[in-house]
mmCIF file of C-alpha atoms and ligand atoms in Angstrom:
data_model
loop_
_atom_site.group_PDB
_atom_site.id
_atom_site.type_symbol
_atom_site.label_atom_id
_atom_site.label_comp_id
_atom_site.label_asym_id
_atom_site.label_seq_id
_atom_site.Cartn_x
_atom_site.Cartn_y
_atom_site.Cartn_z
ATOM 1 C CA MET A 61 117.176 74.172 14.815
ATOM 2 C CA ARG A 62 116.485 77.515 14.201
ATOM 3 C CA GLU A 63 119.631 76.907 11.098
ATOM 4 C CA PHE A 64 117.058 75.051 9.096
ATOM 5 C CA SER A 65 114.440 77.389 8.653
ATOM 6 C CA ARG A 66 113.184 78.085 5.089
ATOM 7 C CA ARG A 67 114.696 81.945 4.798
ATOM 8 C CA ASN A 68 118.611 79.511 6.082
ATOM 9 C CA ILE A 69 117.916 76.934 3.135
ATOM 10 C CA LEU A 70 117.548 78.990 0.747
ATOM 11 C CA ALA A 71 119.971 81.608 1.421
ATOM 12 C CA ALA A 72 122.940 78.086 2.155
ATOM 13 C CA THR A 73 121.714 76.831 -1.490
ATOM 14 C CA THR A 74 122.607 80.472 -2.790
ATOM 15 C CA VAL A 75 125.568 80.018 -1.340
ATOM 16 C CA VAL A 76 125.750 77.340 -3.285
ATOM 17 C CA GLY A 77 125.006 77.104 -6.600
ATOM 18 C CA VAL A 78 127.457 80.298 -6.193
ATOM 19 C CA THR A 79 129.720 78.540 -4.961
ATOM 20 C CA THR A 80 129.519 76.107 -8.103
ATOM 21 C CA ALA A 81 129.401 78.648 -10.426
ATOM 22 C CA ILE A 82 133.124 79.639 -9.387
ATOM 23 C CA SER A 83 134.288 76.541 -9.178
ATOM 24 C CA ALA A 84 133.091 75.384 -12.587
ATOM 25 C CA ALA A 85 134.788 79.358 -13.770
ATOM 26 C CA ALA A 86 138.722 78.622 -11.577
ATOM 27 C CA SER A 87 138.310 74.957 -12.728
ATOM 28 C CA ALA A 88 137.676 75.756 -16.892
ATOM 29 C CA ALA A 89 140.262 78.829 -15.980
ATOM 30 C CA GLN A 90 143.036 76.015 -15.080
ATOM 31 C CA LEU A 91 142.602 73.866 -18.089
ATOM 32 C CA GLY A 92 145.749 74.069 -19.651
ATOM 33 C CA ASN A 93 146.548 75.675 -16.383
ATOM 34 C CA PRO A 94 146.467 73.732 -13.869
ATOM 35 C CA ASP A 95 149.470 74.336 -10.483
ATOM 36 C CA ARG A 96 148.649 75.782 -7.548
ATOM 37 C CA PRO A 97 150.745 78.042 -7.129
ATOM 38 C CA PRO A 98 150.026 77.969 -11.211
ATOM 39 C CA GLU A 99 153.595 77.659 -12.934
ATOM 40 C CA GLY A 100 154.435 79.235 -16.536
ATOM 41 C CA ALA A 101 155.449 82.948 -17.613
ATOM 42 C CA ALA A 102 151.480 83.103 -18.962
ATOM 43 C CA ASN A 103 151.075 83.592 -14.615
ATOM 44 C CA VAL A 104 153.549 86.158 -14.246
ATOM 45 C CA ALA A 105 152.164 88.894 -13.340
ATOM 46 C CA ASN A 106 155.062 91.792 -13.378
ATOM 47 C CA PRO A 107 157.297 91.132 -16.920
ATOM 48 C CA LYS A 108 159.936 92.796 -14.655
ATOM 49 C CA ALA A 109 160.115 89.089 -13.046
ATOM 50 C CA LEU A 110 160.827 86.995 -15.702
ATOM 51 C CA ALA A 111 163.509 89.708 -17.013
ATOM 52 C CA GLU A 112 167.344 87.369 -16.798
ATOM 53 C CA PRO A 113 169.767 90.335 -16.666
ATOM 54 C CA GLY A 114 172.092 87.841 -15.123
ATOM 55 C CA PRO A 115 175.652 86.173 -17.819
ATOM 56 C CA GLN A 116 173.821 85.064 -21.533
ATOM 57 C CA ASN A 117 174.549 82.851 -23.186
ATOM 58 C CA PRO A 118 172.048 83.307 -26.017
ATOM 59 C CA ASN A 119 173.203 80.699 -28.890
ATOM 60 C CA LEU A 120 172.505 78.033 -26.752
ATOM 61 C CA ALA A 121 169.155 79.796 -25.321
ATOM 62 C CA ARG A 122 168.061 79.588 -28.666
ATOM 63 C CA GLN A 123 167.840 76.460 -28.641
ATOM 64 C CA LEU A 124 166.083 75.776 -26.012
ATOM 65 C CA PRO A 125 163.084 77.892 -26.284
ATOM 66 C CA SER A 126 161.027 75.651 -23.815
ATOM 67 C CA ALA A 127 163.210 74.758 -21.671
ATOM 68 C CA GLY A 128 164.183 79.563 -21.042
ATOM 69 C CA SER A 129 159.769 79.544 -21.454
ATOM 70 C CA PRO A 130 157.981 76.249 -20.351
ATOM 71 C CA PRO A 131 154.409 76.000 -21.104
ATOM 72 C CA PRO A 132 152.369 76.246 -18.183
ATOM 73 C CA THR A 133 151.190 72.966 -18.016
ATOM 74 C CA ASP A 134 155.091 71.872 -17.677
ATOM 75 C CA VAL A 135 154.889 71.355 -13.804
ATOM 76 C CA ASN A 136 157.828 70.112 -11.260
ATOM 77 C CA GLY A 137 161.166 68.405 -13.344
ATOM 78 C CA MET A 138 163.206 65.633 -14.867
ATOM 79 C CA PRO A 139 165.689 64.183 -15.377
ATOM 80 C CA MET A 140 167.646 65.486 -18.158
ATOM 81 C CA PHE A 141 166.074 64.332 -21.289
ATOM 82 C CA TRP A 142 167.478 65.908 -24.319
ATOM 83 C CA SER A 143 171.171 65.701 -25.739
ATOM 84 C CA SER A 144 172.780 65.936 -29.343
ATOM 85 C CA PHE A 145 175.777 64.898 -31.055
ATOM 86 C CA ASN A 146 176.766 68.110 -31.718
ATOM 87 C CA ILE A 147 177.788 69.018 -28.640
ATOM 88 C CA MET A 148 180.444 66.490 -28.508
ATOM 89 C CA HIS A 149 183.496 65.884 -28.899
ATOM 90 C CA LYS A 150 184.897 65.012 -32.368
ATOM 91 C CA ARG A 151 187.622 62.070 -32.007
ATOM 92 C CA ILE A 152 189.064 63.149 -35.704
ATOM 93 C CA GLN A 153 192.576 61.555 -36.777
ATOM 94 C CA ASP A 154 193.283 60.887 -40.506
ATOM 95 C CA GLY A 155 190.507 59.362 -42.704
ATOM 96 C CA GLY A 156 187.632 60.465 -41.008
ATOM 97 C CA TRP A 157 185.704 61.107 -37.089
ATOM 98 C CA ALA A 158 183.163 60.536 -34.908
ATOM 99 C CA ARG A 159 181.475 61.393 -31.128
ATOM 100 C CA GLN A 160 179.516 59.818 -28.969
ATOM 101 C CA VAL A 161 176.789 60.236 -26.749
ATOM 102 C CA THR A 162 177.005 57.620 -23.946
ATOM 103 C CA GLN A 163 175.319 57.879 -19.939
ATOM 104 C CA SER A 164 178.659 59.218 -18.491
ATOM 105 C CA ASP A 165 177.610 62.441 -20.472
ATOM 106 C CA PHE A 166 174.060 61.897 -20.115
ATOM 107 C CA GLN A 167 172.950 60.288 -17.322
ATOM 108 C CA ILE A 168 169.661 58.858 -18.836
ATOM 109 C CA SER A 169 170.506 56.846 -21.114
ATOM 110 C CA GLU A 170 170.799 53.923 -20.293
ATOM 111 C CA ASP A 171 170.013 51.028 -22.319
ATOM 112 C CA VAL A 172 171.610 52.875 -25.205
ATOM 113 C CA SER A 173 174.566 54.321 -26.134
ATOM 114 C CA GLY A 174 174.823 56.713 -29.836
ATOM 115 C CA VAL A 175 177.617 57.131 -31.781
ATOM 116 C CA ASN A 176 178.087 59.523 -34.935
ATOM 117 C CA MET A 177 181.025 58.736 -37.225
ATOM 118 C CA ARG A 178 181.970 60.432 -40.027
ATOM 119 C CA LEU A 179 184.352 57.991 -42.853
ATOM 120 C CA GLY A 180 185.509 59.755 -45.788
ATOM 121 C CA PRO A 181 186.632 58.155 -49.475
ATOM 122 C CA GLY A 182 188.938 55.143 -48.210
ATOM 123 C CA GLY A 183 188.360 55.923 -44.848
ATOM 124 C CA VAL A 184 188.861 52.862 -42.551
ATOM 125 C CA ARG A 185 186.902 51.550 -38.734
ATOM 126 C CA GLU A 186 189.881 49.259 -38.470
ATOM 127 C CA LEU A 187 188.726 45.460 -37.529
ATOM 128 C CA HIS A 188 187.267 45.171 -34.253
ATOM 129 C CA TRP A 189 184.473 43.808 -32.193
ATOM 130 C CA HIS A 190 182.900 44.786 -29.068
ATOM 131 C CA GLN A 191 180.567 42.394 -26.234
ATOM 132 C CA GLN A 192 177.692 45.272 -27.263
ATOM 133 C CA ALA A 193 175.822 44.664 -30.729
ATOM 134 C CA GLU A 194 176.197 47.215 -33.168
ATOM 135 C CA TRP A 195 172.444 49.479 -34.634
ATOM 136 C CA ALA A 196 173.854 51.617 -37.006
ATOM 137 C CA VAL A 197 171.582 54.223 -40.168
ATOM 138 C CA MET A 198 173.025 55.768 -42.595
ATOM 139 C CA THR A 199 172.771 59.672 -43.000
ATOM 140 C CA ASP A 200 174.647 60.467 -46.100
ATOM 141 C CA GLY A 201 176.779 58.090 -48.394
ATOM 142 C CA LYS A 202 177.935 54.818 -49.079
ATOM 143 C CA CYS A 203 180.008 52.795 -47.290
ATOM 144 C CA ARG A 204 181.059 49.290 -47.056
ATOM 145 C CA LEU A 205 181.013 46.470 -43.898
ATOM 146 C CA THR A 206 183.199 43.521 -43.438
ATOM 147 C CA VAL A 207 181.467 41.225 -40.637
ATOM 148 C CA LEU A 208 182.005 37.714 -40.409
ATOM 149 C CA ASP A 209 179.417 35.105 -38.240
ATOM 150 C CA GLY A 210 179.300 32.668 -35.311
ATOM 151 C CA ASP A 211 179.602 30.225 -38.314
ATOM 152 C CA GLY A 212 182.585 30.911 -39.682
ATOM 153 C CA ARG A 213 180.972 32.247 -42.587
ATOM 154 C CA ALA A 214 182.382 35.952 -44.241
ATOM 155 C CA ALA A 215 179.437 39.057 -44.947
ATOM 156 C CA VAL A 216 180.801 42.072 -47.623
ATOM 157 C CA ARG A 217 178.130 44.479 -48.023
ATOM 158 C CA ASP A 218 177.900 48.205 -49.665
ATOM 159 C CA VAL A 219 175.096 50.538 -47.891
ATOM 160 C CA ASN A 220 174.111 53.750 -48.713
ATOM 161 C CA ALA A 221 172.266 57.130 -47.000
ATOM 162 C CA GLY A 222 168.646 55.616 -45.135
ATOM 163 C CA ASP A 223 170.435 52.846 -44.611
ATOM 164 C CA LEU A 224 170.432 50.057 -41.609
ATOM 165 C CA TRP A 225 173.381 47.299 -40.513
ATOM 166 C CA TYR A 226 172.722 45.450 -37.520
ATOM 167 C CA PHE A 227 176.134 43.319 -35.820
ATOM 168 C CA PRO A 228 175.340 40.895 -32.771
ATOM 169 C CA ALA A 229 177.809 41.569 -30.044
ATOM 170 C CA GLY A 230 181.075 39.947 -30.516
ATOM 171 C CA LEU A 231 181.351 40.043 -34.427
ATOM 172 C CA PRO A 232 183.987 40.976 -35.548
ATOM 173 C CA HIS A 233 183.739 43.931 -38.408
ATOM 174 C CA SER A 234 185.224 47.175 -40.041
ATOM 175 C CA LEU A 235 183.699 49.549 -42.325
ATOM 176 C CA GLN A 236 184.944 52.107 -44.867
ATOM 177 C CA GLY A 237 183.771 55.397 -46.513
ATOM 178 C CA LEU A 238 183.542 54.239 -50.424
ATOM 179 C CA GLY A 239 184.009 57.420 -52.811
ATOM 180 C CA PRO A 240 182.421 59.623 -54.354
ATOM 181 C CA SER A 241 181.936 60.601 -50.783
ATOM 182 C CA GLY A 242 182.768 58.308 -48.049
ATOM 183 C CA ALA A 243 180.168 58.033 -45.340
ATOM 184 C CA GLU A 244 178.221 59.435 -42.650
ATOM 185 C CA PHE A 245 175.938 56.995 -39.829
ATOM 186 C CA ALA A 246 174.812 56.814 -36.297
ATOM 187 C CA LEU A 247 175.258 54.188 -34.902
ATOM 188 C CA VAL A 248 174.138 52.185 -31.269
ATOM 189 C CA PHE A 249 174.763 50.364 -28.990
ATOM 190 C CA ASP A 250 172.548 48.268 -26.148
ATOM 191 C CA ASN A 251 174.047 49.500 -23.692
ATOM 192 C CA GLY A 252 174.387 53.205 -22.432
ATOM 193 C CA ARG A 253 178.473 53.177 -20.730
ATOM 194 C CA ALA A 254 179.670 51.202 -24.178
ATOM 195 C CA SER A 255 182.320 53.250 -25.933
ATOM 196 C CA GLU A 256 183.171 53.777 -29.877
ATOM 197 C CA TYR A 257 186.628 54.470 -27.752
ATOM 198 C CA ASN A 258 186.957 51.211 -25.755
ATOM 199 C CA THR A 259 186.787 48.241 -28.833
ATOM 200 C CA LEU A 260 188.490 45.283 -29.342
ATOM 201 C CA LEU A 261 191.009 46.170 -31.920
ATOM 202 C CA LEU A 262 192.766 44.683 -34.047
ATOM 203 C CA THR A 263 195.850 46.020 -33.735
ATOM 204 C CA ASP A 264 196.056 46.305 -29.814
ATOM 205 C CA TRP A 265 195.645 42.687 -29.493
ATOM 206 C CA VAL A 266 198.408 41.876 -31.751
ATOM 207 C CA ALA A 267 200.781 44.230 -30.264
ATOM 208 C CA HIS A 268 200.547 43.059 -27.218
ATOM 209 C CA THR A 269 200.877 39.347 -28.067
ATOM 210 C CA PRO A 270 204.890 37.964 -28.087
ATOM 211 C CA PRO A 271 205.905 37.789 -30.926
ATOM 212 C CA LYS A 272 206.241 33.927 -31.027
ATOM 213 C CA VAL A 273 202.693 32.955 -30.565
ATOM 214 C CA LEU A 274 201.099 35.086 -33.443
ATOM 215 C CA ALA A 275 203.966 32.855 -35.552
ATOM 216 C CA GLU A 276 202.688 29.468 -34.260
ATOM 217 C CA ASN A 277 198.989 30.884 -34.136
ATOM 218 C CA PHE A 278 199.130 32.551 -37.682
ATOM 219 C CA ASN A 279 201.677 28.995 -39.288
ATOM 220 C CA LEU A 280 203.602 32.389 -39.845
ATOM 221 C CA PRO A 281 207.526 33.697 -39.764
ATOM 222 C CA VAL A 282 208.078 35.914 -36.885
ATOM 223 C CA SER A 283 209.471 38.424 -38.925
ATOM 224 C CA ALA A 284 205.859 38.272 -40.896
ATOM 225 C CA PHE A 285 205.192 40.634 -37.913
ATOM 226 C CA GLN A 286 207.829 42.857 -37.762
ATOM 227 C CA PRO A 287 205.546 45.953 -39.619
ATOM 228 C CA ILE A 288 202.590 45.740 -37.302
ATOM 229 C CA PRO A 289 201.927 48.853 -35.193
ATOM 230 C CA VAL A 290 202.192 49.551 -31.831
ATOM 231 C CA ASP A 291 199.453 52.134 -32.146
ATOM 232 C CA ASP A 292 196.348 51.212 -33.120
ATOM 233 C CA ARG A 293 194.740 52.039 -35.866
ATOM 234 C CA TRP A 294 191.354 52.837 -35.358
ATOM 235 C CA ILE A 295 189.817 55.172 -37.962
ATOM 236 C CA TYR A 296 191.834 55.645 -40.443
ATOM 237 C CA GLN A 297 192.962 56.480 -44.503
ATOM 238 C CA GLY A 298 193.286 53.722 -46.387
ATOM 239 C CA SER A 299 192.927 52.971 -49.863
ATOM 240 C CA GLU A 300 189.474 52.549 -51.931
ATOM 241 C CA PRO A 301 189.039 49.094 -52.045
ATOM 242 C CA PRO A 302 187.892 47.050 -55.354
ATOM 243 C CA PRO A 303 184.187 45.855 -56.714
ATOM 244 C CA LEU A 304 182.331 44.599 -54.216
ATOM 245 C CA ALA A 305 181.974 41.199 -56.136
ATOM 246 C CA GLN A 306 185.695 40.350 -55.701
ATOM 247 C CA VAL A 307 186.103 41.153 -52.301
ATOM 248 C CA GLN A 308 182.970 38.859 -51.849
ATOM 249 C CA ARG A 309 184.602 36.363 -54.192
ATOM 250 C CA GLU A 310 187.418 36.683 -52.358
ATOM 251 C CA VAL A 311 186.661 36.332 -47.383
ATOM 252 C CA ALA A 312 185.212 33.336 -48.678
ATOM 253 C CA SER A 313 185.047 30.121 -46.793
ATOM 254 C CA SER A 314 185.277 27.015 -47.637
ATOM 255 C CA LEU A 315 181.655 27.280 -46.058
ATOM 256 C CA GLY A 316 180.444 29.838 -48.046
ATOM 257 C CA PRO A 317 179.410 33.519 -47.352
ATOM 258 C CA SER A 318 176.460 34.523 -43.920
ATOM 259 C CA ASP A 319 172.977 33.455 -44.952
ATOM 260 C CA ILE A 320 172.296 36.165 -41.768
ATOM 261 C CA GLU A 321 171.280 39.566 -43.018
ATOM 262 C CA PHE A 322 172.591 42.347 -41.254
ATOM 263 C CA THR A 323 171.130 45.255 -43.623
ATOM 264 C CA PHE A 324 168.040 46.268 -44.691
ATOM 265 C CA SER A 325 166.485 48.494 -46.859
ATOM 266 C CA PRO A 326 163.737 50.881 -45.073
ATOM 267 C CA SER A 327 163.875 52.820 -48.938
ATOM 268 C CA ALA A 328 162.316 49.310 -49.854
ATOM 269 C CA MET A 329 159.616 49.064 -47.498
ATOM 270 C CA ALA A 330 156.186 50.574 -47.745
ATOM 271 C CA PRO A 331 155.274 53.038 -44.206
ATOM 272 C CA THR A 332 154.181 49.960 -41.373
ATOM 273 C CA ARG A 333 151.505 53.489 -40.563
ATOM 274 C CA GLN A 334 150.619 56.402 -42.624
ATOM 275 C CA THR A 335 148.668 58.837 -42.409
ATOM 276 C CA ARG A 336 148.553 63.207 -43.926
ATOM 277 C CA SER A 337 150.613 63.858 -41.358
ATOM 278 C CA GLY A 338 153.601 61.687 -41.125
ATOM 279 C CA SER A 339 154.724 58.193 -41.470
ATOM 280 C CA VAL A 340 155.858 55.361 -39.674
ATOM 281 C CA LYS A 341 158.326 52.766 -40.546
ATOM 282 C CA ILE A 342 158.463 49.943 -38.078
ATOM 283 C CA VAL A 343 161.622 47.107 -39.050
ATOM 284 C CA ASP A 344 162.442 44.803 -36.166
ATOM 285 C CA THR A 345 163.193 41.536 -36.538
ATOM 286 C CA ARG A 346 159.047 41.023 -37.499
ATOM 287 C CA ASN A 347 161.590 42.085 -41.015
ATOM 288 C CA PHE A 348 165.191 42.243 -39.513
ATOM 289 C CA PRO A 349 165.436 39.258 -38.332
ATOM 290 C CA VAL A 350 168.690 39.986 -36.751
ATOM 291 C CA SER A 351 168.165 43.370 -34.586
ATOM 292 C CA ALA A 352 167.823 40.815 -31.278
ATOM 293 C CA THR A 353 168.622 43.393 -29.376
ATOM 294 C CA ILE A 354 167.323 46.966 -30.849
ATOM 295 C CA ALA A 355 164.094 47.924 -32.581
ATOM 296 C CA ALA A 356 163.213 50.694 -34.507
ATOM 297 C CA ALA A 357 161.329 53.574 -35.558
ATOM 298 C CA ILE A 358 162.020 55.383 -38.382
ATOM 299 C CA VAL A 359 159.266 58.927 -37.644
ATOM 300 C CA THR A 360 158.434 61.630 -39.952
ATOM 301 C CA ILE A 361 156.026 64.322 -38.870
ATOM 302 C CA LYS A 362 154.409 66.578 -41.115
ATOM 303 C CA PRO A 363 154.914 70.431 -40.120
ATOM 304 C CA GLY A 364 151.853 70.927 -38.106
ATOM 305 C CA GLY A 365 151.645 67.387 -36.828
ATOM 306 C CA LEU A 366 151.578 65.511 -33.904
ATOM 307 C CA ARG A 367 153.419 62.619 -33.368
ATOM 308 C CA GLU A 368 150.715 61.460 -31.191
ATOM 309 C CA LEU A 369 150.706 61.217 -26.627
ATOM 310 C CA HIS A 370 152.091 57.474 -26.597
ATOM 311 C CA TRP A 371 154.672 55.718 -24.925
ATOM 312 C CA HIS A 372 156.004 51.983 -25.174
ATOM 313 C CA PRO A 373 155.767 49.773 -22.829
ATOM 314 C CA ASN A 374 158.882 46.818 -23.633
ATOM 315 C CA ALA A 375 161.727 48.858 -23.434
ATOM 316 C CA ASP A 376 163.207 52.904 -23.001
ATOM 317 C CA GLU A 377 163.092 54.907 -26.340
ATOM 318 C CA TRP A 378 166.505 56.687 -27.547
ATOM 319 C CA GLN A 379 165.793 59.102 -30.693
ATOM 320 C CA TYR A 380 168.129 60.326 -33.005
ATOM 321 C CA TRP A 381 167.244 63.737 -34.322
ATOM 322 C CA VAL A 382 168.146 63.321 -38.522
ATOM 323 C CA GLN A 383 165.715 66.181 -39.943
ATOM 324 C CA GLY A 384 164.019 69.983 -38.847
ATOM 325 C CA THR A 385 162.326 71.094 -35.289
ATOM 326 C CA GLY A 386 160.532 69.636 -33.491
ATOM 327 C CA ARG A 387 159.321 70.211 -30.001
ATOM 328 C CA MET A 388 158.763 66.919 -27.539
ATOM 329 C CA THR A 389 156.671 67.133 -23.545
ATOM 330 C CA VAL A 390 157.307 63.383 -21.554
ATOM 331 C CA PHE A 391 154.763 62.609 -19.079
ATOM 332 C CA ASN A 392 156.039 60.931 -15.303
ATOM 333 C CA THR A 393 154.107 60.749 -11.578
ATOM 334 C CA GLY A 394 154.602 63.313 -9.155
ATOM 335 C CA PRO A 395 153.064 64.000 -11.499
ATOM 336 C CA ALA A 396 156.066 65.981 -13.759
ATOM 337 C CA ALA A 397 156.020 66.830 -17.348
ATOM 338 C CA MET A 398 159.073 68.436 -19.225
ATOM 339 C CA THR A 399 159.173 70.189 -23.037
ATOM 340 C CA LEU A 400 162.110 70.090 -24.975
ATOM 341 C CA ASP A 401 163.295 71.411 -27.983
ATOM 342 C CA PHE A 402 164.601 68.693 -30.702
ATOM 343 C CA HIS A 403 166.407 69.985 -34.277
ATOM 344 C CA ALA A 404 169.163 67.495 -36.483
ATOM 345 C CA GLY A 405 171.263 66.583 -34.559
ATOM 346 C CA ASP A 406 170.378 65.615 -31.152
ATOM 347 C CA VAL A 407 169.433 62.790 -29.136
ATOM 348 C CA GLY A 408 166.728 62.214 -27.472
ATOM 349 C CA TYR A 409 166.103 59.756 -24.589
ATOM 350 C CA VAL A 410 162.899 59.101 -22.528
ATOM 351 C CA LYS A 411 162.476 56.489 -20.227
ATOM 352 C CA LYS A 412 159.995 52.776 -20.604
ATOM 353 C CA SER A 413 156.624 53.248 -19.856
ATOM 354 C CA LEU A 414 156.893 57.514 -19.485
ATOM 355 C CA GLY A 415 154.169 59.452 -21.723
ATOM 356 C CA HIS A 416 155.355 61.583 -24.642
ATOM 357 C CA TYR A 417 154.515 63.631 -27.267
ATOM 358 C CA ILE A 418 156.369 65.719 -30.397
ATOM 359 C CA GLU A 419 155.375 68.652 -31.948
ATOM 360 C CA ASN A 420 156.752 69.329 -35.399
ATOM 361 C CA THR A 421 156.963 72.973 -34.522
ATOM 362 C CA GLY A 422 159.718 73.966 -38.114
ATOM 363 C CA SER A 423 158.224 74.734 -41.398
ATOM 364 C CA THR A 424 160.327 71.214 -42.716
ATOM 365 C CA ASP A 425 159.704 67.625 -42.157
ATOM 366 C CA VAL A 426 160.623 66.337 -39.355
ATOM 367 C CA VAL A 427 162.750 62.789 -39.711
ATOM 368 C CA MET A 428 163.266 61.001 -36.479
ATOM 369 C CA VAL A 429 164.552 57.161 -35.536
ATOM 370 C CA GLU A 430 163.985 55.537 -32.584
ATOM 371 C CA THR A 431 165.899 53.174 -31.058
ATOM 372 C CA PHE A 432 164.521 50.374 -28.204
ATOM 373 C CA LYS A 433 166.309 47.810 -26.261
ATOM 374 C CA SER A 434 164.468 44.768 -27.846
ATOM 375 C CA ASP A 435 164.009 42.428 -30.667
ATOM 376 C CA ARG A 436 159.628 43.714 -30.490
ATOM 377 C CA PHE A 437 158.607 47.476 -31.113
ATOM 378 C CA ALA A 438 155.851 47.946 -29.017
ATOM 379 C CA GLU A 439 153.985 51.387 -27.999
ATOM 380 C CA VAL A 440 150.244 52.743 -26.335
ATOM 381 C CA SER A 441 148.026 55.494 -27.998
ATOM 382 C CA LEU A 442 146.221 57.330 -25.165
ATOM 383 C CA ALA A 443 143.922 58.143 -27.792
ATOM 384 C CA GLN A 444 143.159 53.676 -28.198
ATOM 385 C CA TRP A 445 143.381 53.019 -24.911
ATOM 386 C CA LEU A 446 140.369 55.207 -23.997
ATOM 387 C CA ALA A 447 138.699 54.575 -27.361
ATOM 388 C CA CYS A 448 138.847 50.871 -26.211
ATOM 389 C CA SER A 449 137.773 51.767 -22.808
ATOM 390 C CA PRO A 450 134.394 51.589 -21.194
ATOM 391 C CA ARG A 451 132.742 54.840 -21.818
ATOM 392 C CA GLN A 452 130.657 55.209 -19.177
ATOM 393 C CA MET A 453 133.919 55.302 -16.880
ATOM 394 C CA VAL A 454 135.975 57.818 -19.473
ATOM 395 C CA ALA A 455 133.188 60.124 -19.110
ATOM 396 C CA GLU A 456 133.089 59.889 -15.352
ATOM 397 C CA THR A 457 136.327 60.309 -15.112
ATOM 398 C CA LEU A 458 137.655 63.111 -17.299
ATOM 399 C CA LYS A 459 133.957 65.170 -16.544
ATOM 400 C CA MET A 460 133.323 64.483 -20.310
ATOM 401 C CA ASP A 461 129.888 64.149 -22.498
ATOM 402 C CA PRO A 462 130.434 60.387 -22.970
ATOM 403 C CA ARG A 463 129.365 61.352 -26.813
ATOM 404 C CA LEU A 464 132.383 63.600 -27.366
ATOM 405 C CA ILE A 465 134.831 60.137 -25.871
ATOM 406 C CA GLU A 466 132.618 57.999 -28.622
ATOM 407 C CA GLN A 467 134.235 59.848 -31.045
ATOM 408 C CA ILE A 468 137.771 59.404 -29.587
ATOM 409 C CA SER A 469 139.055 56.531 -32.466
ATOM 410 C CA LYS A 470 139.783 52.920 -31.919
ATOM 411 C CA SER A 471 142.928 52.779 -34.451
ATOM 412 C CA ARG A 472 146.981 54.544 -33.955
ATOM 413 C CA PRO A 473 147.586 56.804 -36.437
ATOM 414 C CA ASP A 474 150.579 57.697 -34.396
ATOM 415 C CA ILE A 475 150.787 60.935 -36.674
ATOM 416 C CA VAL A 476 147.412 63.862 -36.685
ATOM 417 C CA PRO A 477 145.990 65.231 -37.476
ATOM 418 C CA ALA A 478 144.980 62.338 -39.049
HETATM 419 MN MN1 MN B 722 181.586 48.227 -34.393
HETATM 420 MN MN1 MN B 723 157.425 57.056 -27.998
#
């Protein structure tokens, strides 16, 4: 009983009060610095501990400053989600080149693989097909596409920088760079294992079919096949092709041309969302019906802009950084949070439903293409979710003032400040 004397109670109250004050101070100190033991260069007392006296590759380190010195809110780790076409080995042949980022080189990239290809004027990517669907975005120049649909109707189209195409799995096609400058583009296959060096090639098949069978199949004399190459062509320097309309007439079967729209021009559509900090154009089966396995968002983030905290509930995200400089942080259970930097030519990847956000860290617009192995683009915004959750619950969870919770927008701007 003596312990509960008035004096002791007063003393205890004082101790509790002090404890509360220390707790609030500690909490304030931990905002932006949440881990125990603390992580990040800001928590290193002796700067000598931060030195890197060992061997350095400064050019590489400069590309990834957030890897070399992560923010103190980063914690633990997760599989590498940065890669780049710029570090990949090029296959160059007369007419053009290609390089790729597949799951062999980028383990996280399970749903899709990416190819960066260049075809000079007249350069041809040989007639071929593959088991995966092919989605593409043109980044430079002009390209002619040919494809045969599943009903035996041909399509020939010319596409320009910014345009997209999609060839369903198995449909045979070709690509040719057009004058005066040829074409460059990125391809996305809906399978991380898919390789541009492992496609079904016209030349490979005819060279590996007995001449007698070829003659019978095409109703031509065996001698007609005497000149066929025994090596594949893959990419070769072709002649400048005839005008589009002439070729379209030439390839039409009795069924007429294909009525499938294999191409799409995002430049002709209004942004799906636009704020003062950027814009998003969503291209999926709702406006590009043929693209049954790849949905896309073309995102522009102005300097100082933030692609808001969000995730995608239906698919992994594969990113192609087309322009600018930015930084992406990905959040996972654990907790784990990891920040990496991106430049034009880089590839990013976020697994389905993992939280992420992107900051433009440069002085020019970031332009990036996000693709998803899905027929529909889908996104959950953290801010919208909180604004659309019971205010008292959010306030109690985060110990925030409910009047401030009320100010969070129920709309989803995508790029902020809106
Ligand atoms: Mn292809
Ligand atoms: Mn995203």
